CSV table of C-alpha atoms and ligand atoms in Angstrom, one decimal:
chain,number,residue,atom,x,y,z
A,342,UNK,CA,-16.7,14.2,2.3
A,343,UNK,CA,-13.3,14.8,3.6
A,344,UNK,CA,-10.2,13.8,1.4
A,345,UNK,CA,-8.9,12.2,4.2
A,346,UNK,CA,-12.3,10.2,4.6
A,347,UNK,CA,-12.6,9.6,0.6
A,348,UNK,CA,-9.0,8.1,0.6
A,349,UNK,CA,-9.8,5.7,3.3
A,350,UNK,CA,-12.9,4.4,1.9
A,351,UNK,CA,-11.0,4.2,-1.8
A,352,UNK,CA,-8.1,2.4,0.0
A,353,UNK,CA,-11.0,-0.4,1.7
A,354,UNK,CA,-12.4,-0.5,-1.8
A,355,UNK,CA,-9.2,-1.4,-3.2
A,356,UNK,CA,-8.3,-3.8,-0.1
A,357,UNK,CA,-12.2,-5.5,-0.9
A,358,UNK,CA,-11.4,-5.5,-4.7
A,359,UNK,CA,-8.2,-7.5,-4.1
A,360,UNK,CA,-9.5,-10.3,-1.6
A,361,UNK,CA,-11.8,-10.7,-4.3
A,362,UNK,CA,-9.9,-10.6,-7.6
A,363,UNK,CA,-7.3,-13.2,-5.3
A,364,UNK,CA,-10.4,-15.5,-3.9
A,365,UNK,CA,-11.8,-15.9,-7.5
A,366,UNK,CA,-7.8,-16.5,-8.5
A,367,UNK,CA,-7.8,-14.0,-11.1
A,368,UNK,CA,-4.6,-11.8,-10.2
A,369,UNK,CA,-2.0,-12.8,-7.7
A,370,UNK,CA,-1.4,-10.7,-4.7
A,371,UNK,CA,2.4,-9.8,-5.7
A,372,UNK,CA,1.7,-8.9,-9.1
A,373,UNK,CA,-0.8,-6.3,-7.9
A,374,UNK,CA,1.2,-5.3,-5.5
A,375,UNK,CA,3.7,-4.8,-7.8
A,376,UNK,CA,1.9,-2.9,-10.7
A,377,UNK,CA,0.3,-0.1,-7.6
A,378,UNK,CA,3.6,0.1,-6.4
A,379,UNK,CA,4.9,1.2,-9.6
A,380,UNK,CA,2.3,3.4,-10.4
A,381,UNK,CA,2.6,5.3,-7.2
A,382,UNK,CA,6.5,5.7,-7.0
A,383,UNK,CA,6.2,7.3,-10.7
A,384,UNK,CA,3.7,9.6,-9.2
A,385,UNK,CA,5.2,12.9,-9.7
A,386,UNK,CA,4.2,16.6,-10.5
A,387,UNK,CA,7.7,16.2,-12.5
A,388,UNK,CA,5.6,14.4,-15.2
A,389,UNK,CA,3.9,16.8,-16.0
A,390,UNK,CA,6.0,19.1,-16.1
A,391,UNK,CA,8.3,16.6,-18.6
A,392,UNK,CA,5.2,17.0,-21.1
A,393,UNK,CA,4.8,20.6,-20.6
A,394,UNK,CA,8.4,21.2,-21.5
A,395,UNK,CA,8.1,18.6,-24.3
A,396,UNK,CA,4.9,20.6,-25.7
A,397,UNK,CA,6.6,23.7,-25.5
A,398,UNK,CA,9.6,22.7,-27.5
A,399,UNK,CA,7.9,20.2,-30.0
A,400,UNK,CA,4.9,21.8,-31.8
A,401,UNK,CA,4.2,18.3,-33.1
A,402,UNK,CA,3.9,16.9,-29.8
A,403,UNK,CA,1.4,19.8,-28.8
A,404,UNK,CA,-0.7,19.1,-31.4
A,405,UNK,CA,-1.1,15.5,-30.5
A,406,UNK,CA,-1.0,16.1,-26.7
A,407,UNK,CA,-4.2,18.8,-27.1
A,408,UNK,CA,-5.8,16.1,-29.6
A,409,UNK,CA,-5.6,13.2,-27.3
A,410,UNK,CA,-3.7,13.2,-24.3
A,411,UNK,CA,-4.0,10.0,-23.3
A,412,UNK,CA,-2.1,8.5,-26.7
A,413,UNK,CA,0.7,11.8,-26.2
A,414,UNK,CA,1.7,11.0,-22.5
A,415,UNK,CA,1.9,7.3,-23.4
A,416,UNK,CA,4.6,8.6,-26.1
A,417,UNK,CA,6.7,9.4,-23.3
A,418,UNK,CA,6.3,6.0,-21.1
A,419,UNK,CA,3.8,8.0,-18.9
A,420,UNK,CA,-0.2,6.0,-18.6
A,421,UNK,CA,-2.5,6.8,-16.0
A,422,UNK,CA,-1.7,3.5,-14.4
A,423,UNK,CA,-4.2,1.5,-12.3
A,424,UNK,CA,-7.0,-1.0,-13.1
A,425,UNK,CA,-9.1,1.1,-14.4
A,426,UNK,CA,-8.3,3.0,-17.7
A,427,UNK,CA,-9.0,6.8,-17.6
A,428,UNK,CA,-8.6,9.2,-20.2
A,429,UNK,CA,-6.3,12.6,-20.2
A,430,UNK,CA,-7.8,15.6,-21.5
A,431,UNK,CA,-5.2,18.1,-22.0
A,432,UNK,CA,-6.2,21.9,-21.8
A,433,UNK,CA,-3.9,24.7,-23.2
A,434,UNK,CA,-3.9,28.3,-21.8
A,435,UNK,CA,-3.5,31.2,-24.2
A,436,UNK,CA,-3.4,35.0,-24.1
A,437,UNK,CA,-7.2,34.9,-24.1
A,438,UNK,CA,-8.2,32.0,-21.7
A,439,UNK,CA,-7.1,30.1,-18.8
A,440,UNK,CA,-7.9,26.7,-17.4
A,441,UNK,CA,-8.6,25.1,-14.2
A,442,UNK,CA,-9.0,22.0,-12.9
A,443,UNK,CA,-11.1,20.7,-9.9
A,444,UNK,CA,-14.0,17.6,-9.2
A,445,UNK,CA,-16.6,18.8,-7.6
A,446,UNK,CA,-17.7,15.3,-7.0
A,447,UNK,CA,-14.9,14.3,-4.8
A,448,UNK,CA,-11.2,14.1,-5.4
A,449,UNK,CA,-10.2,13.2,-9.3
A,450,UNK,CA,-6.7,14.2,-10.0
A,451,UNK,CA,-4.1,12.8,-12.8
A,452,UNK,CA,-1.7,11.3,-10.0
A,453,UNK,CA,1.2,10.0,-12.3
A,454,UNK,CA,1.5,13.8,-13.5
A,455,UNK,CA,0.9,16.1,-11.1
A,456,UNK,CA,1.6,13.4,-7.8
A,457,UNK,CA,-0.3,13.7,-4.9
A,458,UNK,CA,-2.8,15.8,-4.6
A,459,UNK,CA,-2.8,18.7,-2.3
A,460,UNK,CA,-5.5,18.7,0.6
A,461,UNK,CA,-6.9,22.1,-0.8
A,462,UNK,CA,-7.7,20.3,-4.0
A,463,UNK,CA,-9.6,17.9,-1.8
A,464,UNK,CA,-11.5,21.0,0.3
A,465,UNK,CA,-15.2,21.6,0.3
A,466,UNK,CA,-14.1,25.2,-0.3
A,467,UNK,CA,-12.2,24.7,-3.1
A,468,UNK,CA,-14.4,21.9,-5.1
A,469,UNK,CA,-17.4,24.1,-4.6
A,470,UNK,CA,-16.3,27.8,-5.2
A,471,UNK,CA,-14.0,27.3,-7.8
A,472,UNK,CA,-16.9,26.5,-9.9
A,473,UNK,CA,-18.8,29.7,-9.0
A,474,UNK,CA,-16.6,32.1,-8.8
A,475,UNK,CA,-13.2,31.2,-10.3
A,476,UNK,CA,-11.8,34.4,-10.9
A,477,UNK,CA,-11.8,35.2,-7.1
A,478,UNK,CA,-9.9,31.8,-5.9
A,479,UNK,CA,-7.9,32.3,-8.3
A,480,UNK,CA,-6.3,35.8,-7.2
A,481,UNK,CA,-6.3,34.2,-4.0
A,482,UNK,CA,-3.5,32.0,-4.8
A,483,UNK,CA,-1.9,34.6,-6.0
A,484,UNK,CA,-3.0,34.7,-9.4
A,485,UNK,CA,-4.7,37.9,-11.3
A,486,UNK,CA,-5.6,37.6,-14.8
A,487,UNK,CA,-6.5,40.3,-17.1
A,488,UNK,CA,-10.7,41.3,-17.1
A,489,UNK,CA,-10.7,39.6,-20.5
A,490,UNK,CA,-9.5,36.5,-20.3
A,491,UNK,CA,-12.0,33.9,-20.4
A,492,UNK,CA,-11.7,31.5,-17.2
A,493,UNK,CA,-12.7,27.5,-18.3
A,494,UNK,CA,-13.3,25.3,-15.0
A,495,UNK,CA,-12.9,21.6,-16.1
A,496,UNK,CA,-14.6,18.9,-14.0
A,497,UNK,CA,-13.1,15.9,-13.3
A,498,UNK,CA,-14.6,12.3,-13.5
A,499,UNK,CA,-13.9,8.7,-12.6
A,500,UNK,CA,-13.2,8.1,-16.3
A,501,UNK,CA,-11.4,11.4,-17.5
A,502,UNK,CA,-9.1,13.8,-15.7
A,503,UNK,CA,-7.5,17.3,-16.9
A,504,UNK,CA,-3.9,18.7,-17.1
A,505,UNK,CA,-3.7,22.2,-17.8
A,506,UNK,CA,-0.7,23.4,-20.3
A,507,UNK,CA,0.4,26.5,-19.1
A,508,UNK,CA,1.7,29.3,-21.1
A,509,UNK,CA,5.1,29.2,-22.3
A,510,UNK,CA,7.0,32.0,-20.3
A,511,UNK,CA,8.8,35.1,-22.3
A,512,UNK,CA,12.8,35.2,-22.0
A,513,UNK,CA,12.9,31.4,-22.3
A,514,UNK,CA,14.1,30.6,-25.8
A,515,UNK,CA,17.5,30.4,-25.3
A,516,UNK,CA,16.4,27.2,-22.2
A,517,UNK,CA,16.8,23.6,-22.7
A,518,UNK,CA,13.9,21.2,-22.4
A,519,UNK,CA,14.8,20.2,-18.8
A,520,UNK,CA,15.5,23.8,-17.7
A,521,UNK,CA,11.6,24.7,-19.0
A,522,UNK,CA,10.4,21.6,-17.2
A,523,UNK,CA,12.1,22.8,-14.1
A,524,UNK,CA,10.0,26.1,-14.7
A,525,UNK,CA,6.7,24.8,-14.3
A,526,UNK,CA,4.8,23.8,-11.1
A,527,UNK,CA,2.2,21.4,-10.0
A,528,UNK,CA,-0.5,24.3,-9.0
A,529,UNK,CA,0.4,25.5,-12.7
A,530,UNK,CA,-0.8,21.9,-14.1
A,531,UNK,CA,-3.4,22.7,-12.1
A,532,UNK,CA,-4.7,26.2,-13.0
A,533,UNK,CA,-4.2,27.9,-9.7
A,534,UNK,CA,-1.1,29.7,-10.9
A,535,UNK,CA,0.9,30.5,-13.8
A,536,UNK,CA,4.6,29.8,-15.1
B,1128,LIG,FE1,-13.4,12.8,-7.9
């Protein structure tokens, strides 16, 4: 299944869901309207990288963001939005291992932090050899990790989806919060490159 395909059939699912939550007079069109629309204007890769920064000034806040995400982001006015509630699963990268995220399934992605996912995310390629052979997409988005570090792929679901927490560059003490958070990427949330 094609992303392009998958978003389709999501967005008739939606439409169905709608007509019928509206028919049985459960939730008025506006209101929805309303409450998608703000979840998808606050849809931003500049989330995530607000927590990152966050996480990698506030040891506190690291601790409770690895712990559970879900509670952390909310700290900072950030849920995963929509009907149904999903949980955030927060994975930190060290000198030893580094994370990735992907669903084989289909298409799972935390929207509000990382935005929009990009159509290689989506790819048939990328959903099924990530899994196999990590180390290898990896370098080819540019990425080469040391032999030993130990490569984690996380698998997202319906209910949960996975940020990764990159490293904390060297040189960058002397930054402010929003000068790290400018540092770090969406493909580094995602595990397909590094800060
Ligand atoms: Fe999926």
């Amino acid at each position: 299944m094609t992303g392009t395909h998958s978003d389709a059939l999501i967005s008739r699912r939606v439409r169905r869901l709608e007509t019928l939550l509206e028919e049985r007079g459960l939730v008025a069109g506006a209101a929805l309207d309303e409450a998608l629309d703000a979840f998808l204007s606050g849809a931003s890769p500049a989330n995530g990288a607000r927590v990152t920064a966050r996480a990698w000034v506030d040891a506190d806040f690291r601790a409770r963001l690895l712990a559970d995400g879900t509670a952390a982001v909310a700290e900072l006015g950030l849920s995963s939005g929509g009907v149904q509630p999903q949980r955030l699963h927060v994975v930190e990268n060290t000198e030893r291992t580094h994370n990735v995220i992907v669903c084989t399934l289909c298409s799972c992605y935390p929207i509000r932090l990382l935005g929009p996912s990009p159509s290689w995310y989506k790819s048939e390629a990328y959903r099924s050899r990530v899994v196999r052979e990590p180390r290898a997409v990896l370098e080819e988005f540019g990425l080469r990790l040391p032999s030993d570090t130990e490569i984690t792929v996380w698998d997202s679901t319906a209910e949960t989806r996975y940020m990764v927490l990159p490293r904390r560059p060297a040189g960058t003490e002397s930054l402010t919060e929003p000068e790290l958070a400018a540092l770090v990427t969406r493909n580094a949330l995602i595990g397909t490159a590094a800060v």
